[in-house]
mmCIF file of C-alpha atoms in Angstrom:
data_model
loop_
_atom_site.group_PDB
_atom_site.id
_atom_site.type_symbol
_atom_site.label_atom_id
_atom_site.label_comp_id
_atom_site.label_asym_id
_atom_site.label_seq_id
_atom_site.Cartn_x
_atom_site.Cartn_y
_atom_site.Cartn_z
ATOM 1 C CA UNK L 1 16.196 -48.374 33.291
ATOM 2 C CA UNK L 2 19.529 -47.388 34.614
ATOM 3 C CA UNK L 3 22.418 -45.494 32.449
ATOM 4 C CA UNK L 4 25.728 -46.347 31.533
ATOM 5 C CA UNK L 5 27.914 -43.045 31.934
ATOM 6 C CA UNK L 6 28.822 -40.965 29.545
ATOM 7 C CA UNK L 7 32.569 -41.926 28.943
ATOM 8 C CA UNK L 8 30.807 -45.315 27.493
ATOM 9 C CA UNK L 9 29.871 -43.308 24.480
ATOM 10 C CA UNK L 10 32.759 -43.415 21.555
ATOM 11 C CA UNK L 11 34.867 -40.804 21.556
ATOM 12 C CA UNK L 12 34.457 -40.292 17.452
ATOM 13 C CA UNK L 13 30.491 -39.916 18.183
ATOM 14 C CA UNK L 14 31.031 -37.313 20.724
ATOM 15 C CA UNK L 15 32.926 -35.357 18.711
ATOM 16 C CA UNK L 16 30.999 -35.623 15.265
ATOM 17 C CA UNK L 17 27.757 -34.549 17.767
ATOM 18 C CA UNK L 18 29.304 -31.636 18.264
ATOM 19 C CA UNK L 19 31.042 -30.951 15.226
ATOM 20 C CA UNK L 20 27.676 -31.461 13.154
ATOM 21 C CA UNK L 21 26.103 -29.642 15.786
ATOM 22 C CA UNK L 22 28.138 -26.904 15.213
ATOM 23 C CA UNK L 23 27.708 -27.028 11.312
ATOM 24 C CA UNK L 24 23.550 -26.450 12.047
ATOM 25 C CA UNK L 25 24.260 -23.415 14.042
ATOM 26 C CA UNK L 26 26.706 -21.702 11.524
ATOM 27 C CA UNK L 27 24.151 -22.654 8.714
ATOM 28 C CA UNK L 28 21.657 -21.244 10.884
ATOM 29 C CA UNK L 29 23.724 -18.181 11.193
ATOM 30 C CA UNK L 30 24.180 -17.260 7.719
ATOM 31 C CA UNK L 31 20.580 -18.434 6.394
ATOM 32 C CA UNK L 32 19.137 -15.231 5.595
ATOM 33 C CA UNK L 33 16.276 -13.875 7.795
ATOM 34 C CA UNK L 34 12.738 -14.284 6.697
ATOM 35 C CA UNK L 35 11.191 -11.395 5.219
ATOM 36 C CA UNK L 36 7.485 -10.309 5.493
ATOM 37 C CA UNK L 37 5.519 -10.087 2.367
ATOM 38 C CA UNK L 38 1.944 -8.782 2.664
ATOM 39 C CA UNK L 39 -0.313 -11.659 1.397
ATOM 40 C CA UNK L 40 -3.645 -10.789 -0.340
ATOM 41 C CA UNK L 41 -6.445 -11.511 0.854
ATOM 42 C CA UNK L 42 -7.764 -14.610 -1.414
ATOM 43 C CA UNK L 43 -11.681 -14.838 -2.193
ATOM 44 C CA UNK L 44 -13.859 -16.711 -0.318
ATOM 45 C CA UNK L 45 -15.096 -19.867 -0.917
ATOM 46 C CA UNK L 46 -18.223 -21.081 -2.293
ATOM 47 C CA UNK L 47 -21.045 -21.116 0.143
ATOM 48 C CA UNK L 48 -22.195 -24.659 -0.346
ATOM 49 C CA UNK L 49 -18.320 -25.631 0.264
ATOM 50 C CA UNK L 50 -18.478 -23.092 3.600
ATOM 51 C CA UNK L 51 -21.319 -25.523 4.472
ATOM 52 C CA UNK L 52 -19.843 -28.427 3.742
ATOM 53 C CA UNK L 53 -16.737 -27.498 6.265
ATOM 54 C CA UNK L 54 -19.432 -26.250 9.003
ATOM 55 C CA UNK L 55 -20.610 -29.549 9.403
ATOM 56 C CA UNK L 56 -24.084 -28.578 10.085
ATOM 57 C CA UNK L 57 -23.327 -25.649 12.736
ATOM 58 C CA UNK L 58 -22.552 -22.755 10.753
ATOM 59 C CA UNK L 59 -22.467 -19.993 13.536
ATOM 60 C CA UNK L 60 -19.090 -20.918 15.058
ATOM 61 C CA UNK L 61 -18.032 -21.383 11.366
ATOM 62 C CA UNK L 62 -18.802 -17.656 9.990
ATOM 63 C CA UNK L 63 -17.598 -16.655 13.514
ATOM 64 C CA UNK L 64 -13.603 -18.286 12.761
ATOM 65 C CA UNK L 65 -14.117 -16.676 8.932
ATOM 66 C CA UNK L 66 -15.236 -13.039 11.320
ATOM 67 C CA UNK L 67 -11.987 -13.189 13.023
ATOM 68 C CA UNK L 68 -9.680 -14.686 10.241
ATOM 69 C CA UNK L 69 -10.974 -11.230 8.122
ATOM 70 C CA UNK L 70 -10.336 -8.788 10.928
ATOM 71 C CA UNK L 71 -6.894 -9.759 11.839
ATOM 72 C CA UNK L 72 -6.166 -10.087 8.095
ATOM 73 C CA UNK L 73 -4.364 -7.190 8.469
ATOM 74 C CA UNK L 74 -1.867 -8.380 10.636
ATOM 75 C CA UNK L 75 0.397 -10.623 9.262
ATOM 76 C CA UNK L 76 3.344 -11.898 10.370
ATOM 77 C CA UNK L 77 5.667 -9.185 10.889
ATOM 78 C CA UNK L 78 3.982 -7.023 9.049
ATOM 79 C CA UNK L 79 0.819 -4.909 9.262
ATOM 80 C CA UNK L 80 -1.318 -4.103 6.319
ATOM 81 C CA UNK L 81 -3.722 -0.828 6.159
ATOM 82 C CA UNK L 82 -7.204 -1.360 5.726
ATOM 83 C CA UNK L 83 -7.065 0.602 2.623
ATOM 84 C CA UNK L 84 -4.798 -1.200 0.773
ATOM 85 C CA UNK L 85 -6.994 -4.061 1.227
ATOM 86 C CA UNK L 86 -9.269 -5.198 -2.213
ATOM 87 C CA UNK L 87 -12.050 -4.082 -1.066
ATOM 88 C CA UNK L 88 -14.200 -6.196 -3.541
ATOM 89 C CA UNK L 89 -12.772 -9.288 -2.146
ATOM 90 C CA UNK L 90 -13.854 -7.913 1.645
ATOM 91 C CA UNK L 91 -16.718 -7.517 0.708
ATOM 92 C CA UNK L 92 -16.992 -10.890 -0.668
ATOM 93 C CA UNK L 93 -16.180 -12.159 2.470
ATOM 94 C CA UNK L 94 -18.628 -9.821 4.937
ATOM 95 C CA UNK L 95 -21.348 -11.467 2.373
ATOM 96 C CA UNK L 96 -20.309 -14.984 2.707
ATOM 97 C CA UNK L 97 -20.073 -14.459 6.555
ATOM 98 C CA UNK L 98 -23.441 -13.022 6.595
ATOM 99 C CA UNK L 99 -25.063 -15.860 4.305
ATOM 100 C CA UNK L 100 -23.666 -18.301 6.973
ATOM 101 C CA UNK L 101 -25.066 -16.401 10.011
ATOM 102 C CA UNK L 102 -27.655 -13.905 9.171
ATOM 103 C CA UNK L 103 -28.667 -13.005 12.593
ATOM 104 C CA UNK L 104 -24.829 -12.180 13.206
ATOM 105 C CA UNK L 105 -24.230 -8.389 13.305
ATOM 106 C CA UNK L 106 -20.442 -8.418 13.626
ATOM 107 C CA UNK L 107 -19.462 -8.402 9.359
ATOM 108 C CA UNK L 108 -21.871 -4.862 9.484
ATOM 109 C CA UNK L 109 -20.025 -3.368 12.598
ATOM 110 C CA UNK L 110 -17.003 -4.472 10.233
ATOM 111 C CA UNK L 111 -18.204 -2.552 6.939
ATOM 112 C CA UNK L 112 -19.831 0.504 9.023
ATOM 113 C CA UNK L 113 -17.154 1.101 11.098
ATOM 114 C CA UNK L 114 -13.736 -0.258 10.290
ATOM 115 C CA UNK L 115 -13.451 -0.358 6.597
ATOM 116 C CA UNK L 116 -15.371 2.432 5.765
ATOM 117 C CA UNK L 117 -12.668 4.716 7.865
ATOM 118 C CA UNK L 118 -10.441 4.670 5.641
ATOM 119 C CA UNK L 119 -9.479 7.639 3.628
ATOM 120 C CA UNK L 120 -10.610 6.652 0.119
ATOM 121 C CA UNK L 121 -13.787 7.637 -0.527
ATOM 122 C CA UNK L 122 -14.740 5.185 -2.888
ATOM 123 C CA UNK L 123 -13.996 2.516 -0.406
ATOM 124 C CA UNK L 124 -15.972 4.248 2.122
ATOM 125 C CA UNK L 125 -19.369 4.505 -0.111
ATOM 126 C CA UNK L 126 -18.491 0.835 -1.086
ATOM 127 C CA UNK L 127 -18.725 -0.082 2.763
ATOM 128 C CA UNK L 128 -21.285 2.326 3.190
ATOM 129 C CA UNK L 129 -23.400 0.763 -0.053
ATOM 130 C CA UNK L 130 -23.139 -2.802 1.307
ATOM 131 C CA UNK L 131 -24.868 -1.707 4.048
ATOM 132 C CA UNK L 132 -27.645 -0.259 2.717
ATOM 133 C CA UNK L 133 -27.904 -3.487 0.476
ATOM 134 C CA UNK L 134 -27.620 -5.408 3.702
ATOM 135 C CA UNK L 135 -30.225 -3.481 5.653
ATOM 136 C CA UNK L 136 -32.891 -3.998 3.115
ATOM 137 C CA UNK L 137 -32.781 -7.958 3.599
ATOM 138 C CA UNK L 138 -33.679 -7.606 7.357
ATOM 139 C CA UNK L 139 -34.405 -4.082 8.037
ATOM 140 C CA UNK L 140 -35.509 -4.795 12.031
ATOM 141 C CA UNK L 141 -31.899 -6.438 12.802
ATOM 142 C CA UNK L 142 -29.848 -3.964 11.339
ATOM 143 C CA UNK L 143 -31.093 -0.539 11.267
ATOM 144 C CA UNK L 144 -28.357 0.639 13.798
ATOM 145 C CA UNK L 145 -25.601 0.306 10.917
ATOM 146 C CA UNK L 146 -27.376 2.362 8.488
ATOM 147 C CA UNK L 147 -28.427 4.842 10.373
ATOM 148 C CA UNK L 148 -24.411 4.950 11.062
ATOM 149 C CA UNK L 149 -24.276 4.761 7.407
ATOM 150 C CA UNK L 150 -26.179 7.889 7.330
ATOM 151 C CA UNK L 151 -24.580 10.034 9.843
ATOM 152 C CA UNK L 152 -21.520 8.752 7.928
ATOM 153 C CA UNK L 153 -22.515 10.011 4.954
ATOM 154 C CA UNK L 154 -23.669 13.213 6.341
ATOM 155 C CA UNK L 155 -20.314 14.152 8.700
ATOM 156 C CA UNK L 156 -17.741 12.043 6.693
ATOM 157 C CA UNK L 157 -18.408 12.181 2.956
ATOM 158 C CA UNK L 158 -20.519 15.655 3.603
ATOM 159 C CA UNK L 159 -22.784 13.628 0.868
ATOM 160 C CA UNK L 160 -26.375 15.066 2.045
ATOM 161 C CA UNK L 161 -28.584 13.162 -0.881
ATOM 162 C CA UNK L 162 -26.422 10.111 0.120
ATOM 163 C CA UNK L 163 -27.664 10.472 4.120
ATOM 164 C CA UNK L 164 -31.079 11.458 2.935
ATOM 165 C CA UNK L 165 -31.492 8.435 0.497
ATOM 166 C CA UNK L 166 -30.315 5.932 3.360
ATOM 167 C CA UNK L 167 -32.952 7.896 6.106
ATOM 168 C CA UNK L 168 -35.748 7.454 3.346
ATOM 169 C CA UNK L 169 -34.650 3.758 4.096
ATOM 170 C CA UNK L 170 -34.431 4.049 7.348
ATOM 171 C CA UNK L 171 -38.370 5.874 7.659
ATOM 172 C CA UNK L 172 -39.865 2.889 5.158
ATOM 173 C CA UNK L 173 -38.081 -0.471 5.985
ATOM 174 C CA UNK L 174 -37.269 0.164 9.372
ATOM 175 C CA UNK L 175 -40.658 0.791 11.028
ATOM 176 C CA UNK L 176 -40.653 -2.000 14.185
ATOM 177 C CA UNK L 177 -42.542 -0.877 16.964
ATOM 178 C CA UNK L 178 -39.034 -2.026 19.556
ATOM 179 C CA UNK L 179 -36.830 0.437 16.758
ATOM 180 C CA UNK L 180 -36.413 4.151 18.699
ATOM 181 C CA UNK L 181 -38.655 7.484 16.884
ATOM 182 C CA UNK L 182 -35.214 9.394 16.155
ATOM 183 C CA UNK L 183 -34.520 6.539 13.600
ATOM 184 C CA UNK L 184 -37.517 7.962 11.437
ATOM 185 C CA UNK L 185 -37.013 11.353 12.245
ATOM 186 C CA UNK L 186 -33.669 11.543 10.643
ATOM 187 C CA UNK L 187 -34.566 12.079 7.321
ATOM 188 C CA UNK L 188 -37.131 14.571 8.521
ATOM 189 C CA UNK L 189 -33.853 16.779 9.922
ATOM 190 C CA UNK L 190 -31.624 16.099 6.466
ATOM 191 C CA UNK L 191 -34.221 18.166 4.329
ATOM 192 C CA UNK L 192 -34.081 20.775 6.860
ATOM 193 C CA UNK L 193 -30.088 20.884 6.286
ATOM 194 C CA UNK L 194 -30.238 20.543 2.665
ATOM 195 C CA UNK L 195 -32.506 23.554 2.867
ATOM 196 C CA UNK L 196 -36.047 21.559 1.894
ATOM 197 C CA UNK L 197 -37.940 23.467 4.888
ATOM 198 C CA UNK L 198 -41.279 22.724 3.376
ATOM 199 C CA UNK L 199 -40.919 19.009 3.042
ATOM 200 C CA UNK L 200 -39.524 18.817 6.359
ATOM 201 C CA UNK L 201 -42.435 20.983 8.032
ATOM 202 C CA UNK L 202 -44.417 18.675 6.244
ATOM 203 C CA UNK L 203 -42.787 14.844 7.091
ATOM 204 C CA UNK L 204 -42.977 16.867 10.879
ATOM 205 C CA UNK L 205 -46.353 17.742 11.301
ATOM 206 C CA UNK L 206 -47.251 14.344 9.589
ATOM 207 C CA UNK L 207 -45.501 12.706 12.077
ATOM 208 C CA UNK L 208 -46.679 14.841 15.134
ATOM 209 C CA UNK L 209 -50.450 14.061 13.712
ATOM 210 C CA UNK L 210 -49.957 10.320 13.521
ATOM 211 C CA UNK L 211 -49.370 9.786 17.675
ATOM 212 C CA UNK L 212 -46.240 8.011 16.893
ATOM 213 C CA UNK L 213 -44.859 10.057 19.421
ATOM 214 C CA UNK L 214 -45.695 9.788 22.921
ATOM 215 C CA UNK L 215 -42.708 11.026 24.722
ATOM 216 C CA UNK L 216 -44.211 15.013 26.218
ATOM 217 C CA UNK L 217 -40.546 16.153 25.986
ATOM 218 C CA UNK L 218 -39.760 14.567 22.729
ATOM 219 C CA UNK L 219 -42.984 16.069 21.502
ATOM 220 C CA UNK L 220 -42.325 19.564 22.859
ATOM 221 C CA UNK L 221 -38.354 19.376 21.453
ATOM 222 C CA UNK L 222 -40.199 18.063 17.851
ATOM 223 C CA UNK L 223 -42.532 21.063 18.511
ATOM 224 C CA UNK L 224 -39.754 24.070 18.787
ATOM 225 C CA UNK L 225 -38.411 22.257 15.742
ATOM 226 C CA UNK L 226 -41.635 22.695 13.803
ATOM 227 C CA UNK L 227 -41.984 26.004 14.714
ATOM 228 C CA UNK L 228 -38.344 26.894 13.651
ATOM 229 C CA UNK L 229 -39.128 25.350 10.368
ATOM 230 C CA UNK L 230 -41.800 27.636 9.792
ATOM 231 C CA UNK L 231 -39.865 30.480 10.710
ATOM 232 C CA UNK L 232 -36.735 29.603 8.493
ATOM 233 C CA UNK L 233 -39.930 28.505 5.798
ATOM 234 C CA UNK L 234 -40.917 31.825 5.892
ATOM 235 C CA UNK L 235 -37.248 33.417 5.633
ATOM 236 C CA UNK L 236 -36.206 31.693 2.637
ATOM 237 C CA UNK L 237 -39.268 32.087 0.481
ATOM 238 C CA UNK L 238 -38.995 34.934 -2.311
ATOM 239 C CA UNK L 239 -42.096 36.838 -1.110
ATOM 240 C CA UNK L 240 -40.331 37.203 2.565
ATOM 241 C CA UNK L 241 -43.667 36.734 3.734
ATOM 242 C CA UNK E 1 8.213 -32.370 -9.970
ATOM 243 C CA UNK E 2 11.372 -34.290 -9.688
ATOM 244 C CA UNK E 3 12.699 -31.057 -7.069
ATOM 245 C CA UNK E 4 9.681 -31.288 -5.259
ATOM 246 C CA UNK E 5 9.784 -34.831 -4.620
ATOM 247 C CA UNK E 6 13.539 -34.651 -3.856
ATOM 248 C CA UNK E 7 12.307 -32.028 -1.427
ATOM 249 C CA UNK E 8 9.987 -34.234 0.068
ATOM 250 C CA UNK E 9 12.383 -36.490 0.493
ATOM 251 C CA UNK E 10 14.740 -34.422 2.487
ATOM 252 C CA UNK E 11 12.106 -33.533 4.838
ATOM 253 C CA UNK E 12 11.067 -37.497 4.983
ATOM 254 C CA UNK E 13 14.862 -38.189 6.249
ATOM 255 C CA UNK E 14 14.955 -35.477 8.918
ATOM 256 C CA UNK E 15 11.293 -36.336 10.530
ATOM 257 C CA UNK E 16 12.176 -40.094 10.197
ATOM 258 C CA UNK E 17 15.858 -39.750 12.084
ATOM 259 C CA UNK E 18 13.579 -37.345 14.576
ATOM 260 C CA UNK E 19 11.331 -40.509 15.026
ATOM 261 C CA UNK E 20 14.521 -42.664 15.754
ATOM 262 C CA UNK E 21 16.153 -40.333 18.030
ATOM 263 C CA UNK E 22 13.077 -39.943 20.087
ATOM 264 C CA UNK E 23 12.287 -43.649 20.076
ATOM 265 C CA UNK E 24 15.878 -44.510 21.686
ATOM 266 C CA UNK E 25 15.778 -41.041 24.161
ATOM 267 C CA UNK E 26 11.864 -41.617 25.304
ATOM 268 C CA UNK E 27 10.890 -44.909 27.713
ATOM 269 C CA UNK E 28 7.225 -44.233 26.402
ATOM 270 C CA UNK E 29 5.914 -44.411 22.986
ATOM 271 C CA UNK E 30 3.761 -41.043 23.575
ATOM 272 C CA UNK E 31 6.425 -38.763 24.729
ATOM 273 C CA UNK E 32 8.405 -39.552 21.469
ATOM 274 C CA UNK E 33 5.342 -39.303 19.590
ATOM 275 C CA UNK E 34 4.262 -35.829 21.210
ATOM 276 C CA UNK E 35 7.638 -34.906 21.125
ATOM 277 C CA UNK E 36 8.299 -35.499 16.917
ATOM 278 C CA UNK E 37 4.790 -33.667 16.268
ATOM 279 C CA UNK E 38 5.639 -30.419 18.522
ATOM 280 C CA UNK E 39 8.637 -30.360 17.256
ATOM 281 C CA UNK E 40 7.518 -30.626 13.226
ATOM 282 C CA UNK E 41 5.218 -27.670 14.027
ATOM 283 C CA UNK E 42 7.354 -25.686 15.762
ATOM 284 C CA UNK E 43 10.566 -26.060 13.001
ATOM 285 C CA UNK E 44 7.681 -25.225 10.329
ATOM 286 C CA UNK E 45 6.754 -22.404 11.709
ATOM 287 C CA UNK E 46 9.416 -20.917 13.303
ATOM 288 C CA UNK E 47 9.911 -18.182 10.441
ATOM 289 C CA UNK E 48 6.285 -16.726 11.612
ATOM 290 C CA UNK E 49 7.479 -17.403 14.900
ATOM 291 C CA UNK E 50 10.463 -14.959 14.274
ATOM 292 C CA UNK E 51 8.690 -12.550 12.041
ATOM 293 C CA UNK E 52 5.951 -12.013 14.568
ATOM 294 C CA UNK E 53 8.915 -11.745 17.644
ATOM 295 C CA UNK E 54 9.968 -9.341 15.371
ATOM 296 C CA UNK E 55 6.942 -7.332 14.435
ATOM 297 C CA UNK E 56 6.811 -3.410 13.806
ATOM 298 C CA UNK E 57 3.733 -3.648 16.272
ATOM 299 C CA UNK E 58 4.885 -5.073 19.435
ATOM 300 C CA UNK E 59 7.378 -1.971 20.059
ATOM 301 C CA UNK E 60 10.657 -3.159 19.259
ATOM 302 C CA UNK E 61 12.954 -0.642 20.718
ATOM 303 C CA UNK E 62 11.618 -2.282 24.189
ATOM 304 C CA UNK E 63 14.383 -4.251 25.544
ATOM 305 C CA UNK E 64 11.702 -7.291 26.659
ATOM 306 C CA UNK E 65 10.848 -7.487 23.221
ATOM 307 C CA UNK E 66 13.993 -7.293 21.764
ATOM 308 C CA UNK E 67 15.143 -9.880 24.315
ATOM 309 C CA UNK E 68 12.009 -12.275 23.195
ATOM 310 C CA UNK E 69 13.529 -11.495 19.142
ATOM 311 C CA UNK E 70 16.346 -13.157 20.048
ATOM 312 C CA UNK E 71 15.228 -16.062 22.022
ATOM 313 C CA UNK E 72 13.101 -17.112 19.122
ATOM 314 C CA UNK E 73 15.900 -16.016 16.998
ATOM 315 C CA UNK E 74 18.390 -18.350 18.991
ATOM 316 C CA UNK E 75 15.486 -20.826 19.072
ATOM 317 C CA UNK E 76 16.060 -20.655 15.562
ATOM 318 C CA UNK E 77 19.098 -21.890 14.556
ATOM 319 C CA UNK E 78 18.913 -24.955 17.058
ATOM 320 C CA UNK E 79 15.845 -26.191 14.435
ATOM 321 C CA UNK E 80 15.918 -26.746 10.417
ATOM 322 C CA UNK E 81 13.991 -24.455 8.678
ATOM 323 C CA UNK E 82 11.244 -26.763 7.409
ATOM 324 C CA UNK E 83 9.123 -23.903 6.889
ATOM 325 C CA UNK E 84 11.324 -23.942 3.374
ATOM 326 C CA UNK E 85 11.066 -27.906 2.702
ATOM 327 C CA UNK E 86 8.465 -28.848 -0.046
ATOM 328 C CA UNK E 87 6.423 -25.697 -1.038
ATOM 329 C CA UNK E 88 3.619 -26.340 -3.410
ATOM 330 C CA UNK E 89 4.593 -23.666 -5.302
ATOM 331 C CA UNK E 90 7.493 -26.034 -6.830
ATOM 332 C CA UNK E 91 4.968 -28.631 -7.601
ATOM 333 C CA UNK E 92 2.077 -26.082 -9.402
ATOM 334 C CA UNK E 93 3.894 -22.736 -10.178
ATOM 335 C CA UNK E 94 7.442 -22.269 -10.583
ATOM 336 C CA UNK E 95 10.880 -25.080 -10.320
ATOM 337 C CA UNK E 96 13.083 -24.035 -7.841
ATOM 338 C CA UNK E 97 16.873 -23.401 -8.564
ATOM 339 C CA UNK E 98 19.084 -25.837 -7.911
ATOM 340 C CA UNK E 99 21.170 -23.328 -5.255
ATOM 341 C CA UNK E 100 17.569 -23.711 -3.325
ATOM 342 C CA UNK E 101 17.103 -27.628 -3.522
ATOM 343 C CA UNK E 102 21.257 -27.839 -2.658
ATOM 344 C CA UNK E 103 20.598 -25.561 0.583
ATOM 345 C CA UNK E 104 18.011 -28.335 1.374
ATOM 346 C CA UNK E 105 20.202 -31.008 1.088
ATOM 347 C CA UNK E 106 22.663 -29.766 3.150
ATOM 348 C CA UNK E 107 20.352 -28.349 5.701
ATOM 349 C CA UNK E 108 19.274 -32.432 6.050
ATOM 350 C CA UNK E 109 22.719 -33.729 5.778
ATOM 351 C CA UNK E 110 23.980 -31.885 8.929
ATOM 352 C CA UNK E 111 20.427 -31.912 10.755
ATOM 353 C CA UNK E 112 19.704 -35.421 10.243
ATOM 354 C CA UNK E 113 23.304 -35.979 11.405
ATOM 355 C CA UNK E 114 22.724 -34.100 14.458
ATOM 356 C CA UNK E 115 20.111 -36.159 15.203
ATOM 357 C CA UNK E 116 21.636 -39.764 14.131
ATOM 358 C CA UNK E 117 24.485 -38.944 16.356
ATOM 359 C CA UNK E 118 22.346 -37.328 19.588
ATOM 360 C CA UNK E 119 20.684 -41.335 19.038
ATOM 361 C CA UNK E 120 23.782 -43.309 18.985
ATOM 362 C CA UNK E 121 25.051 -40.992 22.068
ATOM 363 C CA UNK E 122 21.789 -42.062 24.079
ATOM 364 C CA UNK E 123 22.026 -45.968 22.663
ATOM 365 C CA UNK E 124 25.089 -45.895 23.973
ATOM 366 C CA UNK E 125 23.958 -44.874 27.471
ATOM 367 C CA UNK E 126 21.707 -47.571 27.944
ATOM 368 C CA UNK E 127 21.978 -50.680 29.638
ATOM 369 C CA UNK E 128 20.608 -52.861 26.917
#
């Protein structure tokens, strides 16, 4: 379709397109400039209703909610810390996520190792709780983020009953032939710091005695240790015998 | 209720003088149409748009990102705000003052004249 030029226009609707065009720009102008307000994060929904809005493939689903949680954070123009989070409410979420997709690992990764950084204690044994509770429901999938849990609790919180009571965990639940021997063996090492030489000689030899152990070098290294139990054994008791 | 609906209007107006412009600018039916929805999107959210050009995070004192800040920011005031039309916080939580509804009114006064006379300009380019 061909075009008449532009002088065919009216002259009064040329100049009222500019005029009003000019009016949106100096409203634009003095509108004032949006300003970021950290949102909070609201609870999740229902799982039956998460269900309902998978449509029958829930993986994909609690994958979206995964990445809708970690980049809660980051708002527009504005960034939130991970502590001022409600922690309660993240929690609600990592469950929900892993209701919808048990085998996924992600929402522990989450809890182990971003929001139980932060520098609130309390938060961190929250995190570090949820775990736990989340290991015992399927102890052969997700050993790795309690034993983080532990280390966590050991380095981090310098909680030593807190590390031990997680390796206890770790040594019953988590017993899968595929599941590496220093998994067990933690809790074995955690007595020996909290000073418990005798129950640690003990859980050592029991372990050396039940073949579990196969590795020559691993059981020469679990040897030296045994031996060096005995010795510090002997040290600490009253007699000095 | 009666703000929110007067709200509603507004917004109504603006997206229905878009669908006119486009109609008389665009040969095809799904240009205009493509063209109306990108545009709705884009004028409701271009307050994210700005905060996030904006953002603490992306380095501002970097001159590309200050120059991308004020693209979006000139980007800005070529579109109405609908990212402020019809909240449903005026229909469940709180009324709005009247100062808020009036900016809205004017806001789709001038836009929806902007866009009534961008139409008649193109109308009266064509050889009917």
């Amino acid at each position: 379709m061909s075009e008449r030029p532009s002088a065919m226009v009216p002259r009064i609707v040329r100049v009222l397109l500019v005029l009003f065009f000019a009016a949106q720009i100096v409203l634009a102008s003095v509108r004032s400039r949006p300003h970021a307000h950290a949102e909070e994060l609201a609870p999740p929904p229902a799982l039956p209703v998460l269900r309902c809005f998978a449509a029958g493939d829930p993986i994909p689903f609690a994958q979206a909610m995964t990445l809708y949680l970690q980049a809660f954070d980051n708002q527009p123009g504005i960034s939130i810390p991970f502590a001022q989070l409600d922690y309660d409410t993240v929690q609600a979420w990592l469950t929900r996520i892993l209701e919808l997709d048990p085998r996924t690992q992600y929402p522990l990764l989450m809890a182990s190792q971003l929001y139980a950084q932060v520098p609130d204690e309390g938060k961190q044994r929250q995190m570090l709780e949820f775990v736990y509770r989340q290991f015992l429901v399927d102890p052969e999938r997700r050993w790795p983020w309690l034993a983080h849990a532990a280390i966590m609790a050991k380095h981090r919180l310098h909680n030593l009953p807190l590390a031990l009571r997680y390796a206890n965990a770790l040594a019953q639940h988590a017993t899968a032939p595929s599941i590496p021997h220093w998994v067990s063996q933690m809790r074995i090492f955690l007595h020996e710091d909290m000073g418990e030489y005798q129950v640690a000689r003990v859980l050592l030899g029991g372990l050396l005695d039940s073949k579990a152990v196969q590795d020559p070098h691993e059981i020469r290294f679990l040897m030296d240790r045994l031996e060096q139990l005995k010795s510090a054994e002997k040290s600490s008791s009253p007699s000095g015998n | 209720m009666a703000w929110w609906t007067a709200s509603l209007a507004f917004e109504l107006i603006l997206v229905a003088a878009l669908a006119l412009f486009c109609v008389i600018t665009f040969v095809q039916i799904m240009p205009a149409i493509s063209f109306v929805v990108a545009f709705y999107l884009l004028a409701r959210g271009i307050s994210a748009v700005r905060l996030l050009a904006a953002s603490p995070l992306l380095s501002p004192a970097e001159w590309t990102n200050r120059t991308v800040a004020w693209l979006v920011d000139g980007l800005a005031w070529l579109l109405p705000d609908l990212g402020r039309f019809t909240p449903t916080s005026w229909l469940v939580d709180q009324s709005p003052d009247f100062a808020a509804v009036g900016s809205l009114a004017l806001q789709s006064l001038i836009y929806g004249a902007v866009l009534v006379c961008a139409g008649l300009y193109d109308l009266y380019r064509k050889s009917l």
